[in-house]
mmCIF file of C-alpha atoms and ligand atoms in Angstrom:
data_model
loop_
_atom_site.group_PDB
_atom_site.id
_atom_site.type_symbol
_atom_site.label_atom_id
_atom_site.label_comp_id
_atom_site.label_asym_id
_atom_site.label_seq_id
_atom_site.Cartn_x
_atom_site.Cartn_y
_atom_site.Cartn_z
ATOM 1 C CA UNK A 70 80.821 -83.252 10.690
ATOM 2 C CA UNK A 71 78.455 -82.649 7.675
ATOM 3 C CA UNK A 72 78.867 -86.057 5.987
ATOM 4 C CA UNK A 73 78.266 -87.640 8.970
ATOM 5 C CA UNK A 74 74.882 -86.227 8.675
ATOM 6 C CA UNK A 75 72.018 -88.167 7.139
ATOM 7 C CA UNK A 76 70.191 -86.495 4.233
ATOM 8 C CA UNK A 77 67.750 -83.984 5.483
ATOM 9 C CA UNK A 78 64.920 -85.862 3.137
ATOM 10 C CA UNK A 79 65.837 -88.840 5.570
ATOM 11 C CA UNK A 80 65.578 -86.856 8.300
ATOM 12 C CA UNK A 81 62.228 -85.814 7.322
ATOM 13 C CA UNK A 82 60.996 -89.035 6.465
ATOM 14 C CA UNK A 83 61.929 -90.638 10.348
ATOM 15 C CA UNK A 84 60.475 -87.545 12.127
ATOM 16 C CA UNK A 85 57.173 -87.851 10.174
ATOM 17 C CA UNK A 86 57.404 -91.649 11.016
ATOM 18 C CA UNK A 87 57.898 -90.636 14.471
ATOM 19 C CA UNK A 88 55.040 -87.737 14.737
ATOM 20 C CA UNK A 89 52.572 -90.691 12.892
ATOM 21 C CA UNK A 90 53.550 -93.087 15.937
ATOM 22 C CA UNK A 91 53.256 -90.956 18.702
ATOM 23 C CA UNK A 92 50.080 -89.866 17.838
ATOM 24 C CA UNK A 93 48.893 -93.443 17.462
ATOM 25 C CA UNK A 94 49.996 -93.595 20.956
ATOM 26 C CA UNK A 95 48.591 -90.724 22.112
ATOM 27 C CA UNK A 96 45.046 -92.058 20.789
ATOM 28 C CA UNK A 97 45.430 -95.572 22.181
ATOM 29 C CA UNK A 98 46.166 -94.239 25.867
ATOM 30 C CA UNK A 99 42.733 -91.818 25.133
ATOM 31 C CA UNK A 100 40.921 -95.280 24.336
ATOM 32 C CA UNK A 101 42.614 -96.243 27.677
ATOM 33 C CA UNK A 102 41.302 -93.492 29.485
ATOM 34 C CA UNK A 103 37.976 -93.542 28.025
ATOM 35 C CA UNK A 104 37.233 -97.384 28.333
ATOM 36 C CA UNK A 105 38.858 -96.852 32.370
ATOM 37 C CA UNK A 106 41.468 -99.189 31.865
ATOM 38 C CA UNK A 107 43.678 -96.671 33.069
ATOM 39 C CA UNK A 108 42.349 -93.375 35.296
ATOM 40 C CA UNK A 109 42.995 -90.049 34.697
ATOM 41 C CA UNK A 110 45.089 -89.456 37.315
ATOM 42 C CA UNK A 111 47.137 -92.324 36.394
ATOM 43 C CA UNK A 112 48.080 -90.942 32.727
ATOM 44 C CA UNK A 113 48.712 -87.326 34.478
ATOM 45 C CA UNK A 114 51.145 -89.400 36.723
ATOM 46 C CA UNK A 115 52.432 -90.678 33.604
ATOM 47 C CA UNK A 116 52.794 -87.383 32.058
ATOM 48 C CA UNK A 117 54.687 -85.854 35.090
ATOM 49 C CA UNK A 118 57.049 -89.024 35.253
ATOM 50 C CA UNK A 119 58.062 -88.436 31.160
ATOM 51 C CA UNK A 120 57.229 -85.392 29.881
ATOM 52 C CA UNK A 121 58.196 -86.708 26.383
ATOM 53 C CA UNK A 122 56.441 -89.514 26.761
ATOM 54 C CA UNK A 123 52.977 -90.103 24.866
ATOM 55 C CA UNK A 124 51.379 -89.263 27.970
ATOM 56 C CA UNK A 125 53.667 -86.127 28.682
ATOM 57 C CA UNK A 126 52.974 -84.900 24.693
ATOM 58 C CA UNK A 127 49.055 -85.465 25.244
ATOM 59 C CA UNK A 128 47.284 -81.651 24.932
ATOM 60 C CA UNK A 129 45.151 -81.152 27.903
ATOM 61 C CA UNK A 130 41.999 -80.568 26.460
ATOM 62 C CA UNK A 131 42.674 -84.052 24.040
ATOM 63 C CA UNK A 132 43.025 -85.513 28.048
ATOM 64 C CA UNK A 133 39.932 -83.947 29.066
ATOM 65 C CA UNK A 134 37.671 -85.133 26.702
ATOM 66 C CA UNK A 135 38.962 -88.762 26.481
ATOM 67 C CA UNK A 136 37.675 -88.444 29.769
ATOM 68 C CA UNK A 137 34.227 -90.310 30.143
ATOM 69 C CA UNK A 138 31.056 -87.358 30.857
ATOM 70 C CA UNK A 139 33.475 -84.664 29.933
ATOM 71 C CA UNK A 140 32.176 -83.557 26.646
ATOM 72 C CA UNK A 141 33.313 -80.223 24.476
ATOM 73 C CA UNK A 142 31.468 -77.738 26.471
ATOM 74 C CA UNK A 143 32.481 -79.265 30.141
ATOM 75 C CA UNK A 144 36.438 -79.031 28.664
ATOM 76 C CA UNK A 145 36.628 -75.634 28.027
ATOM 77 C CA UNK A 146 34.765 -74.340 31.133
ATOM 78 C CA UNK A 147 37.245 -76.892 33.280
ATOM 79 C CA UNK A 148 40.133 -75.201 31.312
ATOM 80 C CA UNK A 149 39.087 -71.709 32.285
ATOM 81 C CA UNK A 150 38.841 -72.173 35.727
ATOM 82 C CA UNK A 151 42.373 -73.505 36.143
ATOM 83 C CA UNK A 152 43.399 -71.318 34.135
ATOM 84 C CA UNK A 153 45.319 -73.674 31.880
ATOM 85 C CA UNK A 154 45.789 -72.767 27.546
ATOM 86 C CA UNK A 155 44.423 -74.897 25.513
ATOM 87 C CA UNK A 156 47.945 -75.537 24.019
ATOM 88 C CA UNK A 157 49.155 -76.825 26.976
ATOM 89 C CA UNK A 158 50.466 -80.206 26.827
ATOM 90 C CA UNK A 159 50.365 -82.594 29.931
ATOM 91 C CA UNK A 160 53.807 -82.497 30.754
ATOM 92 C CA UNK A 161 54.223 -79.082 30.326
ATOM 93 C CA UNK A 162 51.780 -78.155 33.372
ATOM 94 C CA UNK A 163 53.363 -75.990 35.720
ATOM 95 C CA UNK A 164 52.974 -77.108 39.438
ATOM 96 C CA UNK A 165 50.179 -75.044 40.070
ATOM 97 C CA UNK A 166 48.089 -76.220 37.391
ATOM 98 C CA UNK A 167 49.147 -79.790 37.769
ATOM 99 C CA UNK A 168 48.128 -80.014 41.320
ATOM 100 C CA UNK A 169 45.006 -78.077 40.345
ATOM 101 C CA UNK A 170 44.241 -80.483 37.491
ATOM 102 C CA UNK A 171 44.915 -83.462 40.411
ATOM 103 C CA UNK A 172 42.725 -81.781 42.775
ATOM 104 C CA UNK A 173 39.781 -81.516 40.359
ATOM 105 C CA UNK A 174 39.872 -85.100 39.113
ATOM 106 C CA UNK A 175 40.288 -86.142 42.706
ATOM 107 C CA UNK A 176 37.312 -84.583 43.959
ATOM 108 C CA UNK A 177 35.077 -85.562 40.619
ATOM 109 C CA UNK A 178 36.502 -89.017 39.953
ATOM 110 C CA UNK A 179 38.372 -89.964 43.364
ATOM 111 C CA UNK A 180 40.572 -93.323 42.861
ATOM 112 C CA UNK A 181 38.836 -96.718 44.777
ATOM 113 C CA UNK A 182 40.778 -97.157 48.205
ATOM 114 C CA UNK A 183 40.082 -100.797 49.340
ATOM 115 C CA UNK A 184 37.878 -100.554 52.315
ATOM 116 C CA UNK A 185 39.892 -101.722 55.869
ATOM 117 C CA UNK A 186 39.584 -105.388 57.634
ATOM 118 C CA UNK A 187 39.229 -107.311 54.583
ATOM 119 C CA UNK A 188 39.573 -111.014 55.270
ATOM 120 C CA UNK A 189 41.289 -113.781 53.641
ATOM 121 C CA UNK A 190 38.366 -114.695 51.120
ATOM 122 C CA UNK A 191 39.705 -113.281 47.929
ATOM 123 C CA UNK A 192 37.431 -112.741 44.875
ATOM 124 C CA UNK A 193 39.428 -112.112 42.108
ATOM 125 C CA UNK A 194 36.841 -110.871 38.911
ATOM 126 C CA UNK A 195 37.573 -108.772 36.123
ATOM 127 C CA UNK A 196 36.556 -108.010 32.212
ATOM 128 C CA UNK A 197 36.238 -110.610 29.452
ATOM 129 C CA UNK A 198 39.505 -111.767 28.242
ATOM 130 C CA UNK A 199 41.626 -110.192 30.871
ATOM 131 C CA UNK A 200 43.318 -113.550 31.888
ATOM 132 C CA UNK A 201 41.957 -114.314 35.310
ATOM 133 C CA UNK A 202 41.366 -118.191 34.851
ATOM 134 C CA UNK A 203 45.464 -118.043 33.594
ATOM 135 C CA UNK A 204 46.548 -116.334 36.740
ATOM 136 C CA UNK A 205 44.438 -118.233 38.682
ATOM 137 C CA UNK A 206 45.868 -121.015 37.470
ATOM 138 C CA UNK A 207 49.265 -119.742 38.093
ATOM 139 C CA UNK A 208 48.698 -118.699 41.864
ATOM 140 C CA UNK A 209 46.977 -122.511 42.293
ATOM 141 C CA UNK A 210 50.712 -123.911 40.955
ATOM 142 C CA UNK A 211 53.058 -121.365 42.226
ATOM 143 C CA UNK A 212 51.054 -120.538 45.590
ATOM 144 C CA UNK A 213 50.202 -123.911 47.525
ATOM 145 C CA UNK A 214 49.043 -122.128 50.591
ATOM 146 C CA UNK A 215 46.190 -120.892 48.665
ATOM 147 C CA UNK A 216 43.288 -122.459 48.182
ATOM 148 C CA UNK A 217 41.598 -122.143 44.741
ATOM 149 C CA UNK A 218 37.774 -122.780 44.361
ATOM 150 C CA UNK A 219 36.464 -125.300 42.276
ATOM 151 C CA UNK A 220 33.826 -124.020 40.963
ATOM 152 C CA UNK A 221 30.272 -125.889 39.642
ATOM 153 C CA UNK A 222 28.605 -125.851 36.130
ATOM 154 C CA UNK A 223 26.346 -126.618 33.698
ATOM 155 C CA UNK A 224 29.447 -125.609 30.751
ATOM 156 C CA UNK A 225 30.389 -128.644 28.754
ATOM 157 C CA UNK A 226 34.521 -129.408 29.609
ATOM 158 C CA UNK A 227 36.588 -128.183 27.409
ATOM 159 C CA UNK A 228 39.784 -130.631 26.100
ATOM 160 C CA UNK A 229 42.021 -131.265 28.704
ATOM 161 C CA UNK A 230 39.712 -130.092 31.495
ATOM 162 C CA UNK A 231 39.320 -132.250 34.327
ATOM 163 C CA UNK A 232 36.097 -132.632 36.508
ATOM 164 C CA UNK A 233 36.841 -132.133 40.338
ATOM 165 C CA UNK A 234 40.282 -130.151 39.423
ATOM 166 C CA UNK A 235 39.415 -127.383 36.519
ATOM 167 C CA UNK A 236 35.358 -127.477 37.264
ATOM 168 C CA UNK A 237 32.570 -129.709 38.632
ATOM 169 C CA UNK A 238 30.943 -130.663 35.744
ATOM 170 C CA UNK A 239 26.884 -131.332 36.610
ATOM 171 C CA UNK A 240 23.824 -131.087 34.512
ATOM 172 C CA UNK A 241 20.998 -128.133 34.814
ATOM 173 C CA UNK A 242 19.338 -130.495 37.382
ATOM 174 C CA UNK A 243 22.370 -131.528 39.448
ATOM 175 C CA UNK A 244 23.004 -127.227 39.238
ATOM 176 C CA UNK A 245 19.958 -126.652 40.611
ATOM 177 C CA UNK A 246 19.845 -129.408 43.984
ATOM 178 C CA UNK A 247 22.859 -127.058 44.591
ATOM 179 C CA UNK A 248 20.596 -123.935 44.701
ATOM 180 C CA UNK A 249 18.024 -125.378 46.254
ATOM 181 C CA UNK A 250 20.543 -126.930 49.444
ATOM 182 C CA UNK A 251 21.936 -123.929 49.361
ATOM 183 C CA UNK A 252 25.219 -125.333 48.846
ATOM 184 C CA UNK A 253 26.544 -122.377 46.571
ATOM 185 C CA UNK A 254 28.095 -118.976 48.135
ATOM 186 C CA UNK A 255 27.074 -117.312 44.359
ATOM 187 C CA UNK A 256 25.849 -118.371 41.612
ATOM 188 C CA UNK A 257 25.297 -116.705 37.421
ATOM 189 C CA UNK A 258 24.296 -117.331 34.483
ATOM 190 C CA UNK A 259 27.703 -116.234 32.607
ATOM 191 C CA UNK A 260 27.393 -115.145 29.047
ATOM 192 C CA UNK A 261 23.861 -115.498 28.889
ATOM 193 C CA UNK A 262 24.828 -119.283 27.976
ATOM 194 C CA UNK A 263 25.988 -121.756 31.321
ATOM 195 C CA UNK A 264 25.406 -121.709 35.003
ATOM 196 C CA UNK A 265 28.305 -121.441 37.287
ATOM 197 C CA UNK A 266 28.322 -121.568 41.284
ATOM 198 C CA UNK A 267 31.134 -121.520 44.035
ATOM 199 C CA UNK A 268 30.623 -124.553 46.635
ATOM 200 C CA UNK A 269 30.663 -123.038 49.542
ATOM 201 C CA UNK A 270 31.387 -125.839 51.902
ATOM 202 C CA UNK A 271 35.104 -126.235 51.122
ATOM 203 C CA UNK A 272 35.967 -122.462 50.992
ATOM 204 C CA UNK A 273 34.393 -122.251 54.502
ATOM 205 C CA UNK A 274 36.504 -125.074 55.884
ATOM 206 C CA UNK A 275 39.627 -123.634 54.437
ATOM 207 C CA UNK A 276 39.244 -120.228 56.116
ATOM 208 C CA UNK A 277 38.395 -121.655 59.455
ATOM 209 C CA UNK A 278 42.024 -123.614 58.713
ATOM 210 C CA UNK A 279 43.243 -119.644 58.673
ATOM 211 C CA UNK A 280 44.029 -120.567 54.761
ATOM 212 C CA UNK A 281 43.510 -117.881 52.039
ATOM 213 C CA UNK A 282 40.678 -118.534 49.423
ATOM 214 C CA UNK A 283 40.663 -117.430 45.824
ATOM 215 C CA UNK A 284 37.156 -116.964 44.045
ATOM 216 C CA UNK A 285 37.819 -116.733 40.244
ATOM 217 C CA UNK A 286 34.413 -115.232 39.280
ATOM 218 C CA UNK A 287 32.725 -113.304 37.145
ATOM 219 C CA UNK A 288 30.992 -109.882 37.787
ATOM 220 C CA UNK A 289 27.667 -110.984 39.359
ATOM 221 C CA UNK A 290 29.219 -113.593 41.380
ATOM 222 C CA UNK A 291 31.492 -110.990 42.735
ATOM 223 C CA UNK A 292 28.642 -109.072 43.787
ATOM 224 C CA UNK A 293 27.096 -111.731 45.395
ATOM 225 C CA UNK A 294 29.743 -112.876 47.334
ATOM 226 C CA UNK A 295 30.574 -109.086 48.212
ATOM 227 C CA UNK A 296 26.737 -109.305 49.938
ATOM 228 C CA UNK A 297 26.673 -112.545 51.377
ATOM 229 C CA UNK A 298 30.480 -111.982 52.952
ATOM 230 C CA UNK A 299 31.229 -108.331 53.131
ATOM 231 C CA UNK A 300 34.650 -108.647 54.276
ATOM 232 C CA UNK A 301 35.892 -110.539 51.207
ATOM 233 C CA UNK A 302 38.617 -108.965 49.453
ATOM 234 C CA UNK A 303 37.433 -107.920 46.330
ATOM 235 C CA UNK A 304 40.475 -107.890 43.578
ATOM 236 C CA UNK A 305 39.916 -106.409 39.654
ATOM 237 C CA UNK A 306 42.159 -107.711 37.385
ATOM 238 C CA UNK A 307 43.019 -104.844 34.317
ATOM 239 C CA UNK A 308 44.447 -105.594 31.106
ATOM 240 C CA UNK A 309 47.559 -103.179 30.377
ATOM 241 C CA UNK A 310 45.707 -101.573 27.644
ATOM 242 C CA UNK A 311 42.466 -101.026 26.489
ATOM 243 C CA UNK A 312 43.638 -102.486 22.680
ATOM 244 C CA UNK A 313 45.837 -105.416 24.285
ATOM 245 C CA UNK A 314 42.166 -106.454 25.945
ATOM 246 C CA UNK A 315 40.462 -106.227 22.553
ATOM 247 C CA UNK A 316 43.596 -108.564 20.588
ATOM 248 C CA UNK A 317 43.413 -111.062 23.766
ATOM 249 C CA UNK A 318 39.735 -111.044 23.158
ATOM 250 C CA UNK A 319 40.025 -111.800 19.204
ATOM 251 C CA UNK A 320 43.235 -113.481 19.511
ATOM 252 C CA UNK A 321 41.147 -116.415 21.453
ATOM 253 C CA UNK A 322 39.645 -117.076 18.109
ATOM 254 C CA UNK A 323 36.602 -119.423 20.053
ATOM 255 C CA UNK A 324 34.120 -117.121 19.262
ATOM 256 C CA UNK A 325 32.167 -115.653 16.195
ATOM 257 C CA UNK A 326 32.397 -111.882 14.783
ATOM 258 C CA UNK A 327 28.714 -111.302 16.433
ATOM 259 C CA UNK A 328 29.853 -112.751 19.772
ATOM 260 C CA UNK A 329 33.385 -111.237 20.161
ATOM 261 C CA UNK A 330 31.344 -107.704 19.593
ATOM 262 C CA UNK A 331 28.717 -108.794 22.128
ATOM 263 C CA UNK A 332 31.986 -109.597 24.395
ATOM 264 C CA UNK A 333 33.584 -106.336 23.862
ATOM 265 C CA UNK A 334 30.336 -104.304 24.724
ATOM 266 C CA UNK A 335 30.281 -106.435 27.999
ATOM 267 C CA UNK A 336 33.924 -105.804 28.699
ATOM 268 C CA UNK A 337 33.126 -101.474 28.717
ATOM 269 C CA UNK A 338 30.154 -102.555 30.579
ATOM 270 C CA UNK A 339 32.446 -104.465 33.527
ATOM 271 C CA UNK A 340 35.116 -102.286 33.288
ATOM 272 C CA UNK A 341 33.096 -99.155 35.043
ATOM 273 C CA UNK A 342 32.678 -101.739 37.458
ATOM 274 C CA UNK A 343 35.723 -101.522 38.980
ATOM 275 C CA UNK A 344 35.364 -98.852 41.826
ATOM 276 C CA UNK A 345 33.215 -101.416 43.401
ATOM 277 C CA UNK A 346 36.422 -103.667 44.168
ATOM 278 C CA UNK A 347 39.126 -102.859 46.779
ATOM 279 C CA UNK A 348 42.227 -103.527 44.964
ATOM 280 C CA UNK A 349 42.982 -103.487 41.004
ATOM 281 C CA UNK A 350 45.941 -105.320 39.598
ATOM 282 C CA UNK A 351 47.277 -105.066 35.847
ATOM 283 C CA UNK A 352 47.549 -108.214 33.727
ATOM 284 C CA UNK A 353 50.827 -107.441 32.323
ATOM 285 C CA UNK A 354 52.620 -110.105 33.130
ATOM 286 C CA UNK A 355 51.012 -113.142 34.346
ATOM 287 C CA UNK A 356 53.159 -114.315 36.801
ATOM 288 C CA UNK A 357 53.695 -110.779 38.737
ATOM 289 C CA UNK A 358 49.998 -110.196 38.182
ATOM 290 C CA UNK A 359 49.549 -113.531 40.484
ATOM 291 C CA UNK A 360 52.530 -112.759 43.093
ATOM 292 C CA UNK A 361 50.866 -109.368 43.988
ATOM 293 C CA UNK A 362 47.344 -110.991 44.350
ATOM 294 C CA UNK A 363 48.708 -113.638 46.488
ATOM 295 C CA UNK A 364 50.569 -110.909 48.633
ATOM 296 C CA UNK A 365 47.130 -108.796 49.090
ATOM 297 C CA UNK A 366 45.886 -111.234 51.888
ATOM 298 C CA UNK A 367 48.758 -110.128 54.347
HETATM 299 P P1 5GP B 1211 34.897 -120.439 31.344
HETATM 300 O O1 5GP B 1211 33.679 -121.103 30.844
HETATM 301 O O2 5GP B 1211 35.663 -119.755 30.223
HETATM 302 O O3 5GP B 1211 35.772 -121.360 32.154
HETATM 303 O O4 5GP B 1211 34.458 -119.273 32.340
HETATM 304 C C1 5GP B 1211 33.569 -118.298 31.917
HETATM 305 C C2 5GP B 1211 33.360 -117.277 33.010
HETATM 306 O O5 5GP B 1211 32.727 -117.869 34.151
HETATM 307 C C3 5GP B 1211 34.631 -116.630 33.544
HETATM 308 O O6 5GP B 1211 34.427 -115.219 33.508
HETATM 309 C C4 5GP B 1211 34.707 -117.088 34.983
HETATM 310 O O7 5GP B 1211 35.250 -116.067 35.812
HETATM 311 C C5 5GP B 1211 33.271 -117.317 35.313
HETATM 312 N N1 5GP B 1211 33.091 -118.252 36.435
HETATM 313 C C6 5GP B 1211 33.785 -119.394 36.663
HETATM 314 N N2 5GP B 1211 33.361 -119.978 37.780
HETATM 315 C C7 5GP B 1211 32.402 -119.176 38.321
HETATM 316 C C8 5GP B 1211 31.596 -119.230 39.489
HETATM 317 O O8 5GP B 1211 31.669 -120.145 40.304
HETATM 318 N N3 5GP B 1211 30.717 -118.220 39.672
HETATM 319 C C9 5GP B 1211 30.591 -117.188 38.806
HETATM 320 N N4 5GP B 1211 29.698 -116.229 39.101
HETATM 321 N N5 5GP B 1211 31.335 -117.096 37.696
HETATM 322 C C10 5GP B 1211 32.226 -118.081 37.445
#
């Protein structure tokens, strides 16, 4: 019925609302993409699971060159040879071009598999701010039959922390008898700023007691450990969004403008870093983040 109708001016005002929304959605899942918090496979999957969704609305050639190394000129020969219009949006691919699309990505940016026989030493690492000391912490209450490393360092404690449970608190000296005894698995400078190391002593004991081990690391310690025990299950946490990383990160509030921007340049940095680990989970929500990195040692 026509009164039952809103105003067209009303109309006009909501769909303009709308159009402004989606395409701040649209650009935050391109930050996504480009900062490889999400692949691009995963927002094509995305786009073929709800075509009207931001994903599904995205132009290809916006997809493209959100795309890190895919610049103007790389776009438009990519959208020649599969043959797709520049028009096209993402969940309007036919099948053919979709599975084309797939294939190509595939082949230039194939998705990390984790590598077979991994063993029950779990390093869990991932960018600044992502939450790994929170689900950590959450897989240490909620998953007893894990055993979470304490790890060593030269870091002040923080209220409320407790030596021997949250950290071994030691001095540069006491730090470095632990090099030099070789009593640490890894050890980095974190942040340019403290020392941290794993004790390796008690993580060995609890794997010969067939228990699982989680490392909570960061980057260079992963590394390490991924050389000194290359069977360790390597495990990358992921924040759900690119911009949900960057409010956790200023949300914190600890640090200073200067250091929150040096933070965010290290995040990018660790965040390419992730096709060097075997499994990647998404921070959404803490305590599923922690029940399906407990479930990854079998
Ligand atoms: P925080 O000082 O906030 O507790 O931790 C700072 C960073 O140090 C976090 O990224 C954490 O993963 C990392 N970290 C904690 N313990 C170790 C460790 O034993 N080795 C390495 N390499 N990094 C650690």
């Amino acid at each position: 019925m026509a009164e039952s109708r809103r105003p067209p001016e009303v109309d006009r005002v909501a769909a303009s609302r709308r159009a402004v929304a989606a395409r701040r959605e649209r650009a935050a899942l391109k930050r996504d993409v480009s900062t490889r918090v999400i692949t691009p496979q995963e927002l094509l999957r995305r786009a073929q699971a709800d075509p009207a969704s931001p994903a599904g609305a995205m132009r290809v050639p916006e997809f493209l060159t959100a795309i890190p190394a895919i610049g103007e000129g790389k776009r438009d020969r990519i959208l020649a040879d599969l043959a797709i219009a520049p028009v096209k949006r993402l969940g309007g691919l036919g099948a053919r071009q979709r599975r084309e699309l797939r294939e190509f990505l595939d082949r230039r940016w194939p998705e990390p598999s984790p590598r077979p026989n991994r063993s029950r030493l779990l390093v869990l690492a991932g960018p600044t701010a992502v939450g790994k000391g929170t689900v950590a912490a959450y897989v240490r209450d909620h998953h007893p039959e894990i055993h979470l490393s304490v790890s060593a360092t030269t870091r002040p404690p923080r209220p409320g922390e407790v030596d021997g449970e949250h950290y071994y608190f030691v001095d540069d000296a006491a730090f470095d008898r632990l090099i030099e005894t070789g009593a640490l698995l890894e050890h980095a400078t974190v942040h340019n700023k403290y020392r941290y190391g794993t004790p390796r002593e008690p993580i060995d004991a609890a794997l010969k007691a067939g228990r699982t081990v989680l490392l909570e690391i960061d980057l260079q310690g992963a590394r390490q450990v991924r050389e000194a025990a290359p069977d360790a299950t390597l495990v990358f946490l992921l924040p759900p969004s690119w911009d949900e990383l960057v409010s956790r990160l200023v949300g914190r509030g600890t640090e200073d403008a200067e250091e929150r921007a040096r933070r965010l340049r290290t995040a990018r940095v660790e965040l390419a870093a992730q096709n060097e680990f075997d499994y990647r989970v998404v921070n959404d929500d803490v305590a599923r983040a922690a029940d399906e990195i407990a479930a990854l040692a079998g």
